[in-house]
mmCIF file of C-alpha atoms and ligand atoms in Angstrom:
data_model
loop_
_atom_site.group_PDB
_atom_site.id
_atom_site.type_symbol
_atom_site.label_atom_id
_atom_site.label_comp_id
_atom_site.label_asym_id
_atom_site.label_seq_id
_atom_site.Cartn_x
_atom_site.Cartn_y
_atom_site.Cartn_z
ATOM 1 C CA UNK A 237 -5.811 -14.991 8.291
ATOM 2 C CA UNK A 238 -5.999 -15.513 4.595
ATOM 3 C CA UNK A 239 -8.430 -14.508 1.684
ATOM 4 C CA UNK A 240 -9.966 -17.214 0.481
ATOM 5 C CA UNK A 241 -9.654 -17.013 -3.505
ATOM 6 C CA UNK A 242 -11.026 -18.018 -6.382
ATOM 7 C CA UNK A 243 -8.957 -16.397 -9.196
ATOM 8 C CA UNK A 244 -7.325 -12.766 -9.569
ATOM 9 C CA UNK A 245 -7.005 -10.172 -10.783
ATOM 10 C CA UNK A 246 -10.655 -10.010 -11.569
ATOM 11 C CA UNK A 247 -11.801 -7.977 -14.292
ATOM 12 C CA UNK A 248 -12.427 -4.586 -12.583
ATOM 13 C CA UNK A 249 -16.163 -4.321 -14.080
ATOM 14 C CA UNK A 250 -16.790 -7.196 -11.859
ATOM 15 C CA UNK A 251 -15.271 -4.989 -8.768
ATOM 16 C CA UNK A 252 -16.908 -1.846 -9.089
ATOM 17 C CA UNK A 253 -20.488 -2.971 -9.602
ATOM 18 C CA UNK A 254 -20.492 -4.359 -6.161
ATOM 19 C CA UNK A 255 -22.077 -3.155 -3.537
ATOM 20 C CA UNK A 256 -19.384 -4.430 -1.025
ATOM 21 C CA UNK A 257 -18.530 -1.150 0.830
ATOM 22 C CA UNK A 258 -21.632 -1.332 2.059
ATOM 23 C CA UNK A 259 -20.937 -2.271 5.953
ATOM 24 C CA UNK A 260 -18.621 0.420 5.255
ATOM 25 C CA UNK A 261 -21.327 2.611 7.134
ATOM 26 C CA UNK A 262 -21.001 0.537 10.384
ATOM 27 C CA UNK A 263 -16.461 1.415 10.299
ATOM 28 C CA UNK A 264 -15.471 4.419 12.342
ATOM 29 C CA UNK A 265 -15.716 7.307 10.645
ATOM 30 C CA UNK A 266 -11.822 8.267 9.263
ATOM 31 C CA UNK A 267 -9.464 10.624 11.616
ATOM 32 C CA UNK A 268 -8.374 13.667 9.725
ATOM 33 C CA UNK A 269 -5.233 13.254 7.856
ATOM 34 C CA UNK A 270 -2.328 12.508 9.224
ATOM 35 C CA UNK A 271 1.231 12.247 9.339
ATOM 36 C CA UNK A 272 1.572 13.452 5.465
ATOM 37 C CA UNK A 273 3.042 16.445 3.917
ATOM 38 C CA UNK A 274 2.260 13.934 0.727
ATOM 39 C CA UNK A 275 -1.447 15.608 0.326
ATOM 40 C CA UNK A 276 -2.530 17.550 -2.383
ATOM 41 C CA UNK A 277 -3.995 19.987 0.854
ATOM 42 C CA UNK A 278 -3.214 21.046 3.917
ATOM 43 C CA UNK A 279 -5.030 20.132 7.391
ATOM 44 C CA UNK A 280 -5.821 23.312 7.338
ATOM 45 C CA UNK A 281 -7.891 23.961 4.392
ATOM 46 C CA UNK A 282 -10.981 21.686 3.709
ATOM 47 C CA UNK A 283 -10.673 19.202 1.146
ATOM 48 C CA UNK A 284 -11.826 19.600 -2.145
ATOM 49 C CA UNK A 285 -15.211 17.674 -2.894
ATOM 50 C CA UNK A 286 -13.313 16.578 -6.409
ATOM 51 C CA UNK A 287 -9.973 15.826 -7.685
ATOM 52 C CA UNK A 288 -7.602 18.978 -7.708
ATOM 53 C CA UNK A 289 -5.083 17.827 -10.464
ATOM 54 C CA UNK A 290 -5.624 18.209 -13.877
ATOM 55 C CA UNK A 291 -5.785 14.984 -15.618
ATOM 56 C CA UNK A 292 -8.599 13.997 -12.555
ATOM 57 C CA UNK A 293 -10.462 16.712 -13.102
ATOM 58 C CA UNK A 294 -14.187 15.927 -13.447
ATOM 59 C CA UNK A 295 -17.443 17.226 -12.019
ATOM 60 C CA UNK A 296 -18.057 16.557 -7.852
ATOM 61 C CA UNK A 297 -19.453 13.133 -7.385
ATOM 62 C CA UNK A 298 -20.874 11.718 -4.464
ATOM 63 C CA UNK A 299 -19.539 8.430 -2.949
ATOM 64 C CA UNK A 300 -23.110 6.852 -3.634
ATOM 65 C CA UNK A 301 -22.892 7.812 -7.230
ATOM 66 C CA UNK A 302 -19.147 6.527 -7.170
ATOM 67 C CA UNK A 303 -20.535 2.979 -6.091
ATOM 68 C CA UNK A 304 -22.807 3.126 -8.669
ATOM 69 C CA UNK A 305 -20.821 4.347 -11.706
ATOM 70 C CA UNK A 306 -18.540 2.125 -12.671
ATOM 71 C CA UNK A 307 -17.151 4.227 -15.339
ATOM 72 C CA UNK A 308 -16.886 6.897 -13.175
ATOM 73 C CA UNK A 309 -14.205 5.069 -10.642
ATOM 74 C CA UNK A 310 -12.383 2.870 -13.023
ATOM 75 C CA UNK A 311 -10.250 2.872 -16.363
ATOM 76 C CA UNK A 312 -10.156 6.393 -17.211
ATOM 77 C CA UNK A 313 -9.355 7.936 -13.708
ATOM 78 C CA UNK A 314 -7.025 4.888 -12.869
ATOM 79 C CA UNK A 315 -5.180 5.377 -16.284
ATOM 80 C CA UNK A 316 -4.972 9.171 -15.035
ATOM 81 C CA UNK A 317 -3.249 8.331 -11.923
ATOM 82 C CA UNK A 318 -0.976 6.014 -13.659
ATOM 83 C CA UNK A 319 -0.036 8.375 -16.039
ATOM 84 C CA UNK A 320 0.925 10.636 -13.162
ATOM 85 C CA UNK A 321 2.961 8.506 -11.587
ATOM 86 C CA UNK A 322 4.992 7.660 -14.563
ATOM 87 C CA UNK A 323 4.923 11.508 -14.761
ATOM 88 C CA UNK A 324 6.557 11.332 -11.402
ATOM 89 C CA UNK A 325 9.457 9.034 -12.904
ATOM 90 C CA UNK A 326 8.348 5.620 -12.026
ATOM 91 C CA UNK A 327 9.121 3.741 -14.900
ATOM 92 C CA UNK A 328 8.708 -0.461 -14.029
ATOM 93 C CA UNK A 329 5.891 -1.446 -16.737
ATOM 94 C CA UNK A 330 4.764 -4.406 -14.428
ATOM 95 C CA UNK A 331 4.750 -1.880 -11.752
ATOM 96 C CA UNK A 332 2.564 0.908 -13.519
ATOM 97 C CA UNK A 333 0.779 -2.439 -14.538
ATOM 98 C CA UNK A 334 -0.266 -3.583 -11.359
ATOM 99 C CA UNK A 335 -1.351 0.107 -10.019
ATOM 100 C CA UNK A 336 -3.717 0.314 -13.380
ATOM 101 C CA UNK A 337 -5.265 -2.920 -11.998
ATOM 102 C CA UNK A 338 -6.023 -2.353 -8.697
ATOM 103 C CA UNK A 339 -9.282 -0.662 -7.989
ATOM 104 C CA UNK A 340 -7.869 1.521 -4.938
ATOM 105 C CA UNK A 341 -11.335 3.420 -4.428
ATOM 106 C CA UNK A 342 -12.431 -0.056 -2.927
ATOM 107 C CA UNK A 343 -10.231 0.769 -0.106
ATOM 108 C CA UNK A 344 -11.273 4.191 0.984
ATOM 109 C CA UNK A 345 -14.861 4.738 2.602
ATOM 110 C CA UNK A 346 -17.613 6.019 0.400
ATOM 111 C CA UNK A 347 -17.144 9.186 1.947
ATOM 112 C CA UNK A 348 -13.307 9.312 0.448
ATOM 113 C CA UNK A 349 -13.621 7.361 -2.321
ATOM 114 C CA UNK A 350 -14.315 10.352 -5.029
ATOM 115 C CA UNK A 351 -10.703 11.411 -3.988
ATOM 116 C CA UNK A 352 -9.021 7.377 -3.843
ATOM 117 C CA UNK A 353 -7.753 8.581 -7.290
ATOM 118 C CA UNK A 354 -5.528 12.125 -6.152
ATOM 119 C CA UNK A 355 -1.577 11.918 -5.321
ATOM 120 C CA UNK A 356 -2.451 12.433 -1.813
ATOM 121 C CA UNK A 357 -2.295 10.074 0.919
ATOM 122 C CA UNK A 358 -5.574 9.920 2.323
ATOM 123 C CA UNK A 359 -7.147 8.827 6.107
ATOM 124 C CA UNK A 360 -7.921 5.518 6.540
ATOM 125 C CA UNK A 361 -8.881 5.666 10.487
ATOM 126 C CA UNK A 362 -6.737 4.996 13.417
ATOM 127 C CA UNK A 363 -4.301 7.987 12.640
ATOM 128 C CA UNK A 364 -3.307 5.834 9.969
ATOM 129 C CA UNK A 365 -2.960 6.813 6.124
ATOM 130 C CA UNK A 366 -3.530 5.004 3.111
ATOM 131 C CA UNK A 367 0.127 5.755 1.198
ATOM 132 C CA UNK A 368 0.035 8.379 -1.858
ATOM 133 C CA UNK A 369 -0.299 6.326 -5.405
ATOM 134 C CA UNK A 370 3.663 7.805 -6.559
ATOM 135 C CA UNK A 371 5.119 6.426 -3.636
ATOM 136 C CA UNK A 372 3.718 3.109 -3.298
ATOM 137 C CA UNK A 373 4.925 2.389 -6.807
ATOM 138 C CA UNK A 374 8.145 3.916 -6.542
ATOM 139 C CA UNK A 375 8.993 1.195 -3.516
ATOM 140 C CA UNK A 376 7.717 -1.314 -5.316
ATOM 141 C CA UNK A 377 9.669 -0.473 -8.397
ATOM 142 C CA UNK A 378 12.752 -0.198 -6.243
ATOM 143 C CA UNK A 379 12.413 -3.881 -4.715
ATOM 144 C CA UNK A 380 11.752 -5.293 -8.396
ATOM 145 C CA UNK A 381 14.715 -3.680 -9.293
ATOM 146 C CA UNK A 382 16.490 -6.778 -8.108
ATOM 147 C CA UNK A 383 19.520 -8.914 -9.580
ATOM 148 C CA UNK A 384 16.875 -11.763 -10.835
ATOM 149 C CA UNK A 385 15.119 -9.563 -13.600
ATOM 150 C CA UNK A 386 12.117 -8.302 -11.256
ATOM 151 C CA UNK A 387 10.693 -12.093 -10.203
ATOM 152 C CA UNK A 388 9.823 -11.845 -6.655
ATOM 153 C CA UNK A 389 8.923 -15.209 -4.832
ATOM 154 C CA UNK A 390 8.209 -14.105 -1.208
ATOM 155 C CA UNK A 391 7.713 -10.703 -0.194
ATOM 156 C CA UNK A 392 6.449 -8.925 3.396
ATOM 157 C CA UNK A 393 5.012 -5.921 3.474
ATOM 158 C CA UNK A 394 5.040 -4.437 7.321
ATOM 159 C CA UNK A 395 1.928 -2.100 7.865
ATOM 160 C CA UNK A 396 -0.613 -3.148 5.878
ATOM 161 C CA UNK A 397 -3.335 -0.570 6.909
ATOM 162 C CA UNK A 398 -5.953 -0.688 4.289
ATOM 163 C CA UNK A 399 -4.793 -3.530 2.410
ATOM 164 C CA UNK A 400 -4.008 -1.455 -0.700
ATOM 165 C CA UNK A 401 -0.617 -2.110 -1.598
ATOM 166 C CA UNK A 402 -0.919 -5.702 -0.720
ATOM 167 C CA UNK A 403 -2.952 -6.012 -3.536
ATOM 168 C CA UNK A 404 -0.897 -4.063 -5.986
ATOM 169 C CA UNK A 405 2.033 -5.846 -4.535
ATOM 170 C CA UNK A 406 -0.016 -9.520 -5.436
ATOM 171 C CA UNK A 407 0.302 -8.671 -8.771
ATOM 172 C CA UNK A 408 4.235 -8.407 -8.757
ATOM 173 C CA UNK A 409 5.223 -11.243 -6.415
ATOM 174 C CA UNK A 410 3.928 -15.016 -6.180
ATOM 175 C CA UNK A 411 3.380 -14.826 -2.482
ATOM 176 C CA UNK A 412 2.969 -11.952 -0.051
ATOM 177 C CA UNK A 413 2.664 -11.618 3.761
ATOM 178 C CA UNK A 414 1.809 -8.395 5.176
ATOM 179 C CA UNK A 415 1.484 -7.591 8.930
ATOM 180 C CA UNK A 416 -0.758 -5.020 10.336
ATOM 181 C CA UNK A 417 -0.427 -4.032 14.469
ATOM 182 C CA UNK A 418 -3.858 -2.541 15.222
ATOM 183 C CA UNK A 419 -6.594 -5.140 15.242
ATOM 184 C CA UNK A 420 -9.628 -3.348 13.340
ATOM 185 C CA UNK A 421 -7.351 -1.712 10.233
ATOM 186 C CA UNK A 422 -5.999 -5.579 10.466
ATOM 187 C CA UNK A 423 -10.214 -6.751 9.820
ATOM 188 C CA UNK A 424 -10.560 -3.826 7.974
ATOM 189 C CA UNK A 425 -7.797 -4.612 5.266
ATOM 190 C CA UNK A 426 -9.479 -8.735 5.349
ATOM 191 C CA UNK A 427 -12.551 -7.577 4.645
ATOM 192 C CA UNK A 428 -11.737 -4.676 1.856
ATOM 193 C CA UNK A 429 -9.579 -7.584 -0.163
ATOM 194 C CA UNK A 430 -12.203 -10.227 0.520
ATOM 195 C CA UNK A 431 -13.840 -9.179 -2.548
ATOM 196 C CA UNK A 432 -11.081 -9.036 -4.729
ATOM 197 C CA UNK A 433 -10.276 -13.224 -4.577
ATOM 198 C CA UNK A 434 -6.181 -12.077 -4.330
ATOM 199 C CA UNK A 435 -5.334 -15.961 -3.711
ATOM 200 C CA UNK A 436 -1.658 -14.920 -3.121
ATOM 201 C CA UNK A 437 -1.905 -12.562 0.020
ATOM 202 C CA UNK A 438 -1.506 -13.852 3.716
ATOM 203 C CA UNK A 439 -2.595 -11.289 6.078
ATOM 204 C CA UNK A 440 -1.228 -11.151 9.892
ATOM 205 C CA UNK A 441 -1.831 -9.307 12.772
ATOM 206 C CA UNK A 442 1.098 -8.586 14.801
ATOM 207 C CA UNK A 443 4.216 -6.198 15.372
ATOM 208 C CA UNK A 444 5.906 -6.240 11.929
ATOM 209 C CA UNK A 445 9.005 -5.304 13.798
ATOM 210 C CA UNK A 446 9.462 -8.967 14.625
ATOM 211 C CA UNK A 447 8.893 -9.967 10.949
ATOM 212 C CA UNK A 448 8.015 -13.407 10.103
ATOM 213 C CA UNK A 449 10.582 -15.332 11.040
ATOM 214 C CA UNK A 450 8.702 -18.798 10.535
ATOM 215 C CA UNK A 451 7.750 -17.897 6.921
ATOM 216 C CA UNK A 452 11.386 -16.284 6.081
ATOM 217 C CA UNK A 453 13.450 -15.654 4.301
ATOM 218 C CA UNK A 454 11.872 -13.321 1.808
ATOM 219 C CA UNK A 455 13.033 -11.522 -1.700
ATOM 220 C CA UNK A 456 11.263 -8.661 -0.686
ATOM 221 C CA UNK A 457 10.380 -6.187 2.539
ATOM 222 C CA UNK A 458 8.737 -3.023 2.365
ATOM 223 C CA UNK A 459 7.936 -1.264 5.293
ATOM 224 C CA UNK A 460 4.616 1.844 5.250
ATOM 225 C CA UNK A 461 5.515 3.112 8.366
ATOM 226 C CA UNK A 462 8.841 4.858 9.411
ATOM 227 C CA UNK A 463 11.324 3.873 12.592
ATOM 228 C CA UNK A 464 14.374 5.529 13.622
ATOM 229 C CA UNK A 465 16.255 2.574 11.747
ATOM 230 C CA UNK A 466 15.450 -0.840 10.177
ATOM 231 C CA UNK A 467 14.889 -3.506 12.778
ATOM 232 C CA UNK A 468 17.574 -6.197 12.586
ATOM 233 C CA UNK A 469 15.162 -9.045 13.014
ATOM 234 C CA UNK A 470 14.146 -7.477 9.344
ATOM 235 C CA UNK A 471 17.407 -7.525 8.036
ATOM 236 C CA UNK A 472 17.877 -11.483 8.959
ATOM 237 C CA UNK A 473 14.692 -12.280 7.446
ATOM 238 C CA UNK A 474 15.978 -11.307 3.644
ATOM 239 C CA UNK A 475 17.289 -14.174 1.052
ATOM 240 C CA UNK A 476 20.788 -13.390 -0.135
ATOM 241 C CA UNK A 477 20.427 -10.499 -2.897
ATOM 242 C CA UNK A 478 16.566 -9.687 -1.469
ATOM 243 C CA UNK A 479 16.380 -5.865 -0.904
ATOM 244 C CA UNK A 480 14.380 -3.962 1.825
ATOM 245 C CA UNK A 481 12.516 -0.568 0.973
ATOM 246 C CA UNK A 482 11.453 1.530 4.005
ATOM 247 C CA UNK A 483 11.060 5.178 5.797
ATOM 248 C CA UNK A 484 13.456 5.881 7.948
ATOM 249 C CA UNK A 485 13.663 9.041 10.283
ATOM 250 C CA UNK A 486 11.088 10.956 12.544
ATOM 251 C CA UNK A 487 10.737 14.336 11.481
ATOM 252 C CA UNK A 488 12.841 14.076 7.967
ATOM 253 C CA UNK A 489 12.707 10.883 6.758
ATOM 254 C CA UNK A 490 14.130 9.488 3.695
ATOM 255 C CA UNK A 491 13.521 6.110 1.555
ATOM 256 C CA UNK A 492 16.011 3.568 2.098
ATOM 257 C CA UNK A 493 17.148 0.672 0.290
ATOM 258 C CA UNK A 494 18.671 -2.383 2.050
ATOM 259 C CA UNK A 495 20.339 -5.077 -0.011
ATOM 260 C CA UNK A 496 21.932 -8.482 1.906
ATOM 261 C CA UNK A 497 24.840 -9.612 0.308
ATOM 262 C CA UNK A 498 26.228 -12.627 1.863
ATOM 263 C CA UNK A 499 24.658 -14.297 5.464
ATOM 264 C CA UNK A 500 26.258 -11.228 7.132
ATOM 265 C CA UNK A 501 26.270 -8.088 4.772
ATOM 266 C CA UNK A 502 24.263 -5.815 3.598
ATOM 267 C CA UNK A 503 24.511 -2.386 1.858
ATOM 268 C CA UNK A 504 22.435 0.641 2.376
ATOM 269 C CA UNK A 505 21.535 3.421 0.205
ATOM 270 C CA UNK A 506 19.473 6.245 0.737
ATOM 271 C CA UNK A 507 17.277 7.614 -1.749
ATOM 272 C CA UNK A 508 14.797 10.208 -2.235
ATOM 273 C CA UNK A 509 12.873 12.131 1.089
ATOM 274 C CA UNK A 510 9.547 10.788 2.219
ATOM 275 C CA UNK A 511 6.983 10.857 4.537
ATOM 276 C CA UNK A 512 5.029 7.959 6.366
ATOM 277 C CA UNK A 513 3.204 7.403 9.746
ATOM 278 C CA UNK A 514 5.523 6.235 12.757
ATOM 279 C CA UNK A 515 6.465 2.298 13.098
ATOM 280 C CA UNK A 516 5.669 1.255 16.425
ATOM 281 C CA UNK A 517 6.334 -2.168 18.050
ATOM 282 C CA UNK A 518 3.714 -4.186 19.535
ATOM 283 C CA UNK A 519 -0.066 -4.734 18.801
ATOM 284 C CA UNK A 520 -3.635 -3.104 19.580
HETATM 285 N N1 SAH B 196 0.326 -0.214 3.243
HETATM 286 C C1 SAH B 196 -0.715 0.742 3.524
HETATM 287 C C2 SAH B 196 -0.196 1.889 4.343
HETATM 288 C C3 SAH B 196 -0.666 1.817 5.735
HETATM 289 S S1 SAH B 196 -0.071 3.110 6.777
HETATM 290 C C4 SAH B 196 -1.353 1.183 2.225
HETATM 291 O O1 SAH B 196 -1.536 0.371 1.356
HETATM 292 O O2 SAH B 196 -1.713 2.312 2.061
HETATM 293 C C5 SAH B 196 1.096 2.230 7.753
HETATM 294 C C6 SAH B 196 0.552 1.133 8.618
HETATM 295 O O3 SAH B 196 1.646 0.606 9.356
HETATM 296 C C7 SAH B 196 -0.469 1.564 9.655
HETATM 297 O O4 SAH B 196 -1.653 0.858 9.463
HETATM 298 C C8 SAH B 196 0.181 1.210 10.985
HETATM 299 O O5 SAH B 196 -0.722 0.744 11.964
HETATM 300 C C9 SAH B 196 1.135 0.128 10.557
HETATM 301 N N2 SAH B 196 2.247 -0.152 11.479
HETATM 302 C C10 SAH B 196 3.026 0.707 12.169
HETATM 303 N N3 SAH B 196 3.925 0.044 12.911
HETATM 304 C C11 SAH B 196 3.708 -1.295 12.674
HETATM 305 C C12 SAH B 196 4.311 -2.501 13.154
HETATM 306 N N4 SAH B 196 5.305 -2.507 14.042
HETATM 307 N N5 SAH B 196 3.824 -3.672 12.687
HETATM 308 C C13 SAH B 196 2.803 -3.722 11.797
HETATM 309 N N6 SAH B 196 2.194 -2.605 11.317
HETATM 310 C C14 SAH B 196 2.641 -1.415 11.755
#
């Protein structure tokens, strides 16, 4: 259920040179891409064996090479996607902070890894996506944008596939709980933060659509996948003033915020159009 840690965030030198993706070989092998209009390519045209945008660019690496170099994978490519999504108009220092931190090739497989860095989402197995670097900040940056200065105590993150933005969301909130429905992506996520040492992440497998009502009430929900509307058992699980982030819609979805404003009120605005797998209740 939990990570065990020593201390985070770890310097990322210590991350790279380790040769922890290496039962990586044994996972299924990732499901084409999914569910995203968010990737740099179409389904239909092969992806590129390198980065495609500019500040990436670099000569094709192999994943094996990528394990090996840490230079290759970590503070100049990272900065590059930063930049990006600053370019993009996310503008929550801690935020860009947290995203320069997080080594996010550590939660593709080897065989994706020389693209963890592109604005694409990218497969993670399970029809499931690992969620484009712009718009995981950008719902970050919208919950921190909160009446308390940006100090998060409790947040819940519903779908936490890979495990990746649990891990940037560790370094913007003292405690966070993320739910994951399907069992392996559930182990997978465990065993991709394991080597990380995030003391402040509780992982659960269930149906996020129930929340967590016996660790409630939280400052903070994001949701990664998209329903027809917020659940209500979501809505109750928010602290006065906490705001909720999440897809809503089928085939047009949009980003919507969710603040609770007294025990039985909340507002809802809708923000910018997105695109994220479907929510789905229950577990497998
Ligand atoms: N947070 C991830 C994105 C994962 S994609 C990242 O860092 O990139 C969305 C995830 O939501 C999928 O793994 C999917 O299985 C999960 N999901 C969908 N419905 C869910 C539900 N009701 N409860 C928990 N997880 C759910």
């Amino acid at each position: 259920m939990t990570d065990k840690a020593k201390r985070f965030p770890l310097t990322l030198a210590s991350v790279v040179d380790q040769k922890s993706k290496a039962d990586h070989s044994k996972r299924s092998v990732a499901t084409p891409q999914t569910a995203t209009k968010n990737a740099a390519w179409d389904s239909s045209r092969p992806a590129p064996a390198a980065p495609v945008s500019k500040p990436m660019a670099r000569p094709a690496q192999t994943a094996s090479r990528v394990e090996r170099s840490g230079s290759m994978v970590s503070d100049g490519v990272r900065k590059a996607m930063v930049d990006r999504v600053a370019r993009q108009g996310v503008k929550d220092a801690k935020v860009l902070a947290a995203m320069e931190a997080v080594p996010r090739h550590m939660f593709m497989e080897p065989g994706l890894s020389s693209q963890a860095y592109i604005d694409a989402s990218l497969p993670i197995g399970h029809h499931q996506t690992i969620s484009q670097p712009y718009i995981v900040a950008r719902m970050i940056e919208i919950m921190r944008d909160n009446q308390q200065g940006g100090v998060l105590n409790r947040v819940l993150e519903i779908g936490t596939g890979c495990g990746y933005q649990a891990a940037v969301l560790s370094l913007v909130a003292k405690e966070v709980y993320s739910i994951e429905r399907i069992k392996p992506l559930h182990e997978l996520a465990r065993s991709n933060l394991r080597p990380l040492r995030i003391a402040n992440i509780r992982l659960h497998y269930g149906d996020g659509m129930l929340g967590l009502p016996q660790v409630a009430p939280f400052d903070g929900i994001i949701l990664a996948a998209a329903g027809l509307e917020v659940p209500q058992a979501l809505l109750d699980q928010l602290t006065i003033g906490g705001r909720l982030v999440a897809p809503v819609g089928s085939r047009h979805q949009v980003l919507q915020l969710i603040q609770r404003t007294s025990k039985f009120d909340w507002t809802s605005t809708t923000l910018e159009d997105c695109h994220f797998v479907p929510l789905r209740a229950g577990t497998v």
